[in-house]
GROMACS .gro file of N, CA and C in nm:
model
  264
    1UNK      N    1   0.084  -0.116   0.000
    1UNK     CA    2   0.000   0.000   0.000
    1UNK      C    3   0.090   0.124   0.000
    2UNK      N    4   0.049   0.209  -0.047
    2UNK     CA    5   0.100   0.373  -0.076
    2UNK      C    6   0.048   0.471  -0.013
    3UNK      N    7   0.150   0.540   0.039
    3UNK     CA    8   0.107   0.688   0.100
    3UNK      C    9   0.018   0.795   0.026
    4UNK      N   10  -0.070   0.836   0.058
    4UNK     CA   11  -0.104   0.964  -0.069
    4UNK      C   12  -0.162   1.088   0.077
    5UNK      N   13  -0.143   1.165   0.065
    5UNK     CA   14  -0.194   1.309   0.109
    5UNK      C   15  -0.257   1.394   0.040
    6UNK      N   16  -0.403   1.391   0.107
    6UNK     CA   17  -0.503   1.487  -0.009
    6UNK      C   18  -0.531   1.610   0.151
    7UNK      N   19  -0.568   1.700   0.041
    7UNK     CA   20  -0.662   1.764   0.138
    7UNK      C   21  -0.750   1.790   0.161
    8UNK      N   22  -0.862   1.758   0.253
    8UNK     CA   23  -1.046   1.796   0.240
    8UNK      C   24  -1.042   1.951   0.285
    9UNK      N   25  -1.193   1.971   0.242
    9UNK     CA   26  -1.261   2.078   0.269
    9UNK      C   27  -1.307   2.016   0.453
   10UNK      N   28  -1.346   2.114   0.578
   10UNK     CA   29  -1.336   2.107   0.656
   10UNK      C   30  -1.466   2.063   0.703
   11UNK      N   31  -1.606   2.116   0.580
   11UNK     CA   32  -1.700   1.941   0.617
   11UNK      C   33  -1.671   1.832   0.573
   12UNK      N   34  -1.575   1.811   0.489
   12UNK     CA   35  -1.564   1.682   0.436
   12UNK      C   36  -1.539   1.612   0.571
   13UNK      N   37  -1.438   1.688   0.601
   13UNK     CA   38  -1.316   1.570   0.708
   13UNK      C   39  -1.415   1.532   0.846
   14UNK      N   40  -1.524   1.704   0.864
   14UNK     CA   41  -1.629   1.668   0.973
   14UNK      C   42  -1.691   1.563   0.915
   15UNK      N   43  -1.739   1.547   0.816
   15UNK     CA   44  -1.846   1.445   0.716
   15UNK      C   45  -1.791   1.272   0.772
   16UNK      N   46  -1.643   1.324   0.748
   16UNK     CA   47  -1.542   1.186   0.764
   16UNK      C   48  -1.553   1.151   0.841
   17UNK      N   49  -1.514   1.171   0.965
   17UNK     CA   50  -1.537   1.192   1.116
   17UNK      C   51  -1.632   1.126   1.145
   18UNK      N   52  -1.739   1.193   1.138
   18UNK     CA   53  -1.898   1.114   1.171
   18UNK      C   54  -1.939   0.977   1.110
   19UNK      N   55  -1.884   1.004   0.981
   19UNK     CA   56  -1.889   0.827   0.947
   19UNK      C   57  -1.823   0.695   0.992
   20UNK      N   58  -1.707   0.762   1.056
   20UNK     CA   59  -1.640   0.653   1.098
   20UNK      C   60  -1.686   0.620   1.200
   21UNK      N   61  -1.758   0.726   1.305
   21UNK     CA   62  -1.752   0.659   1.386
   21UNK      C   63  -1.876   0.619   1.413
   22UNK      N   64  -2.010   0.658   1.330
   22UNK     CA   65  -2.098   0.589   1.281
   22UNK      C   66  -2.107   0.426   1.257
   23UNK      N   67  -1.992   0.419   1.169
   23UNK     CA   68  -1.928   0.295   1.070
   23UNK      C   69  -1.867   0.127   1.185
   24UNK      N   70  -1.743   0.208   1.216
   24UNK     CA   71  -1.696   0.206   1.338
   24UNK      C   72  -1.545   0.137   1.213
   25UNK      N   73  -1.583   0.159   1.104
   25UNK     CA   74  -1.400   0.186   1.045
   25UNK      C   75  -1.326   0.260   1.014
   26UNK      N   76  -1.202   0.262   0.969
   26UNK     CA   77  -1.140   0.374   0.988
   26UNK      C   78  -1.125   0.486   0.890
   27UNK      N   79  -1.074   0.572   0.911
   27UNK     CA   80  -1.118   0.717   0.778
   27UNK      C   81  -1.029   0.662   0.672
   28UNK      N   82  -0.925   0.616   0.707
   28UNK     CA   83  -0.843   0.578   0.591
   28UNK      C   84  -0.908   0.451   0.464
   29UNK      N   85  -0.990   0.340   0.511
   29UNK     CA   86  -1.042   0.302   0.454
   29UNK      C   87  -1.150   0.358   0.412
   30UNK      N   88  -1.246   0.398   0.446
   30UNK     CA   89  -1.337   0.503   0.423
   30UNK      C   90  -1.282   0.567   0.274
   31UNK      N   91  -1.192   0.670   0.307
   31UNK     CA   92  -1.115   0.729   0.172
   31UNK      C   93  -1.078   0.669   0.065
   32UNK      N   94  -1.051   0.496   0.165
   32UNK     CA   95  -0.982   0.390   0.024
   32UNK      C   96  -1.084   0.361  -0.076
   33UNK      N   97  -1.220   0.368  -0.011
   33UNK     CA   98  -1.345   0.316  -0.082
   33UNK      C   99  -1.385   0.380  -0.182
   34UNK      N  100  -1.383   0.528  -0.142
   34UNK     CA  101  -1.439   0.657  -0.207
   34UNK      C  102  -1.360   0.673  -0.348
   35UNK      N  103  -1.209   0.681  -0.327
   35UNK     CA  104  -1.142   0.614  -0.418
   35UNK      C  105  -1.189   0.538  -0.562
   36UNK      N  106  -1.198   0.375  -0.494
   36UNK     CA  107  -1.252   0.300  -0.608
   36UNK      C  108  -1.391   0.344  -0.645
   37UNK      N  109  -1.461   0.369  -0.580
   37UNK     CA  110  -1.602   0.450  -0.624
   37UNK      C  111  -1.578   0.534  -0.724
   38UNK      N  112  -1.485   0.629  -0.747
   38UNK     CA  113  -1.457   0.720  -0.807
   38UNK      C  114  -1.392   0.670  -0.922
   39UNK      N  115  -1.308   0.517  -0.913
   39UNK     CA  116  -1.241   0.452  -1.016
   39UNK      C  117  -1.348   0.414  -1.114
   40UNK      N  118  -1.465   0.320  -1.057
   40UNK     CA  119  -1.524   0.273  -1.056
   40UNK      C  120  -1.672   0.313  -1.186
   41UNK      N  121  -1.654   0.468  -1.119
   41UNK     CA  122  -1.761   0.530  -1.188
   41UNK      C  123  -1.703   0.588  -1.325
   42UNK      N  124  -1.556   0.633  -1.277
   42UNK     CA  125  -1.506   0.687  -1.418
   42UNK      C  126  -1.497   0.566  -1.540
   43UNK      N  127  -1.504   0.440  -1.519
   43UNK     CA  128  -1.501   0.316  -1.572
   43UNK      C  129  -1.638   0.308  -1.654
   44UNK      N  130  -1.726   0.308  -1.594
   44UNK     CA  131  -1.886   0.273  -1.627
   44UNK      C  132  -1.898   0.414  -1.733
   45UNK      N  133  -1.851   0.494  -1.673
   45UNK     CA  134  -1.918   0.656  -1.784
   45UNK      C  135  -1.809   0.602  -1.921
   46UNK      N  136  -1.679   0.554  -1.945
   46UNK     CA  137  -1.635   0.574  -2.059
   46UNK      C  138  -1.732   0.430  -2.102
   47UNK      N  139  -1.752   0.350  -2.081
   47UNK     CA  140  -1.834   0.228  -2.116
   47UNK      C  141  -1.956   0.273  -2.175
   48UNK      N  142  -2.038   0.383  -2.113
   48UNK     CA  143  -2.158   0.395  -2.113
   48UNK      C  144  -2.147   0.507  -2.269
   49UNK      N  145  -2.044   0.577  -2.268
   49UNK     CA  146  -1.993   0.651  -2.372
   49UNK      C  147  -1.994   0.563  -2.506
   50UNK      N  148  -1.940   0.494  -2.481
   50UNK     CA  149  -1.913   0.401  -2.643
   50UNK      C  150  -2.027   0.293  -2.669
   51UNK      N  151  -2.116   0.298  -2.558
   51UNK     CA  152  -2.240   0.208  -2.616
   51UNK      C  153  -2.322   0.341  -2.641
   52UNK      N  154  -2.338   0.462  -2.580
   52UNK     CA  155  -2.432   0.543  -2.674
   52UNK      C  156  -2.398   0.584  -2.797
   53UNK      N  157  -2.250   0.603  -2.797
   53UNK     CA  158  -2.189   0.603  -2.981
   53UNK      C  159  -2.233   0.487  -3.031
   54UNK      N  160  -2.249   0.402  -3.019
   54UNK     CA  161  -2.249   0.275  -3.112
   54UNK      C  162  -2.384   0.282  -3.108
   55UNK      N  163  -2.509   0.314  -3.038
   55UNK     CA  164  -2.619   0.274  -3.031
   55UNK      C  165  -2.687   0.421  -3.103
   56UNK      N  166  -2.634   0.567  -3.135
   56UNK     CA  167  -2.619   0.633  -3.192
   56UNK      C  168  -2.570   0.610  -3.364
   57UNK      N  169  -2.484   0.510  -3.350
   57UNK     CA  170  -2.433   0.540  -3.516
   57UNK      C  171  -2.526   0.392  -3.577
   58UNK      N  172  -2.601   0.299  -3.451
   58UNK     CA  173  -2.612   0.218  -3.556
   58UNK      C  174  -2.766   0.224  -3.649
   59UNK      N  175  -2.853   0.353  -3.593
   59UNK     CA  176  -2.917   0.398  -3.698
   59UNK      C  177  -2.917   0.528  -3.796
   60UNK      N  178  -2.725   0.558  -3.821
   60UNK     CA  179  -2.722   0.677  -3.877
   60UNK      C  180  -2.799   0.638  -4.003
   61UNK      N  181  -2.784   0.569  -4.080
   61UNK     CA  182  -2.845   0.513  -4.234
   61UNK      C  183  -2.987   0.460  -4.233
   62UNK      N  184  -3.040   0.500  -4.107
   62UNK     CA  185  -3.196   0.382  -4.121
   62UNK      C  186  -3.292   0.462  -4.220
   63UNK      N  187  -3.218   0.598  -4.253
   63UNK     CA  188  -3.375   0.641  -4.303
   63UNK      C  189  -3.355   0.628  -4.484
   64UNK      N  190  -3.254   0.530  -4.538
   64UNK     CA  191  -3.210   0.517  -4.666
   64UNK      C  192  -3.305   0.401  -4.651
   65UNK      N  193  -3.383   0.390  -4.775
   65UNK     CA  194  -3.443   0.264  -4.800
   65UNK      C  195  -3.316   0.153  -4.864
   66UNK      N  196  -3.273   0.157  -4.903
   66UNK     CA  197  -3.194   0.089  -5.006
   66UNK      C  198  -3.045   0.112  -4.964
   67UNK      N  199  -3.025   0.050  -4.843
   67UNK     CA  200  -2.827   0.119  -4.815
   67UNK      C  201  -2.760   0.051  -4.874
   68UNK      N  202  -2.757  -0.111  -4.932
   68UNK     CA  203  -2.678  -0.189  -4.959
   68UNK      C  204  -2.644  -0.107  -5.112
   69UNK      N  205  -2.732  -0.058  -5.147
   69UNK     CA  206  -2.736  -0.018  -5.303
   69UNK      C  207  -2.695   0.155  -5.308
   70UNK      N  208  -2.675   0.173  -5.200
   70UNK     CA  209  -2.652   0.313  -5.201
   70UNK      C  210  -2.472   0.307  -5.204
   71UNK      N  211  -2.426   0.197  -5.109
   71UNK     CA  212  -2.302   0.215  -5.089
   71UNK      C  213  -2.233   0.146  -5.149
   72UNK      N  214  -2.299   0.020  -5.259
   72UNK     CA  215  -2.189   0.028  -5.377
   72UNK      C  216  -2.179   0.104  -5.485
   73UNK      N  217  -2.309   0.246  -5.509
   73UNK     CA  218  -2.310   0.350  -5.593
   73UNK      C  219  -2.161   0.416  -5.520
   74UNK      N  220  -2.174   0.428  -5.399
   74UNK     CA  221  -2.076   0.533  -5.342
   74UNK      C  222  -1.925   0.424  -5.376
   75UNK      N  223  -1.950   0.300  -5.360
   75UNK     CA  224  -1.793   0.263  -5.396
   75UNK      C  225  -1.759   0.254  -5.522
   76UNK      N  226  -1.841   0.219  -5.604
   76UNK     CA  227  -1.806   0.290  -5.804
   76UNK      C  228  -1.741   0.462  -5.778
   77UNK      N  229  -1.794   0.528  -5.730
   77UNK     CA  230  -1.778   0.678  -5.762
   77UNK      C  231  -1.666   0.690  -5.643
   78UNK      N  232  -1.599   0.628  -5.602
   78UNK     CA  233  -1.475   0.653  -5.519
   78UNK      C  234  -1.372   0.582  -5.598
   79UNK      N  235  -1.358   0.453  -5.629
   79UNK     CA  236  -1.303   0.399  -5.775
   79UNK      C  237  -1.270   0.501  -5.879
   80UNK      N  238  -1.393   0.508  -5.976
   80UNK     CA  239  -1.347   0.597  -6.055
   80UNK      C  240  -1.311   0.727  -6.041
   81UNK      N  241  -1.305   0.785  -5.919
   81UNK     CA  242  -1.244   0.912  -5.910
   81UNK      C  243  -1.106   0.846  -5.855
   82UNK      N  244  -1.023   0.755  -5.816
   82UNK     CA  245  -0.905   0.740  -5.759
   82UNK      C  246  -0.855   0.711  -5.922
   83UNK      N  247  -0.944   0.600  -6.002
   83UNK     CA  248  -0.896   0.583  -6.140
   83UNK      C  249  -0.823   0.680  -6.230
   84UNK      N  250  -0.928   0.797  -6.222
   84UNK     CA  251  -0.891   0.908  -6.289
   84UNK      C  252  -0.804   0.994  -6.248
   85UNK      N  253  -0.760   1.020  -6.076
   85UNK     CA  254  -0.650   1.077  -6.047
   85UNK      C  255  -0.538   0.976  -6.067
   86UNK      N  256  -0.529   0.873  -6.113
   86UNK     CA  257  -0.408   0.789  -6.150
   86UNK      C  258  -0.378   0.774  -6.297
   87UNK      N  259  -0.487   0.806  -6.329
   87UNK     CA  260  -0.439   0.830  -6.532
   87UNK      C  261  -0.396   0.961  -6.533
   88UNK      N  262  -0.433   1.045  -6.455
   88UNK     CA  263  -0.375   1.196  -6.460
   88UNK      C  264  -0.468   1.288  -6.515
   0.00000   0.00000   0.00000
């Protein structure tokens, strides 16, 4: 285990205080908890981030009737424009 030194605001540490001895453990664990809570949550929000992107992009195209046919129009016309910048 590792040393760390933070500093609270002066309800926190009252806040602290009362819980422990509420609790009846110690502030240091207390802090250790709050910690992973804080690990914990920053974990779930980038998670929760990339399933609303994905759950966001996976009806960017729903309102094309026809996508399969849209996007090999779009891969002919990316072809022949790379074609033609290579003939010059």
């Amino acid at each position: 285990m590792r040393k760390a030194q933070v500093f609270l605001r002066d309800d926190q540490k009252a806040a602290l205080q009362t819980l422990s001895r509420k609790t009846g453990r110690k502030q240091s664990e207390l802090i250790r908890r709050g910690v992973d809570l804080a690990i914990a949550e920053a974990e779930n929000a980038s998670q929760q981030d990339w399933r609303l992107a994905w759950s966001e992009a996976a009806g960017a195209w729903s309102d094309l009737d026809d996508i399969g046919q849209t996007l090999r129009a779009n891969a002919r016309k990316r072809g022949a424009e790379r074609d033609e910048q290579w003939r010059g």
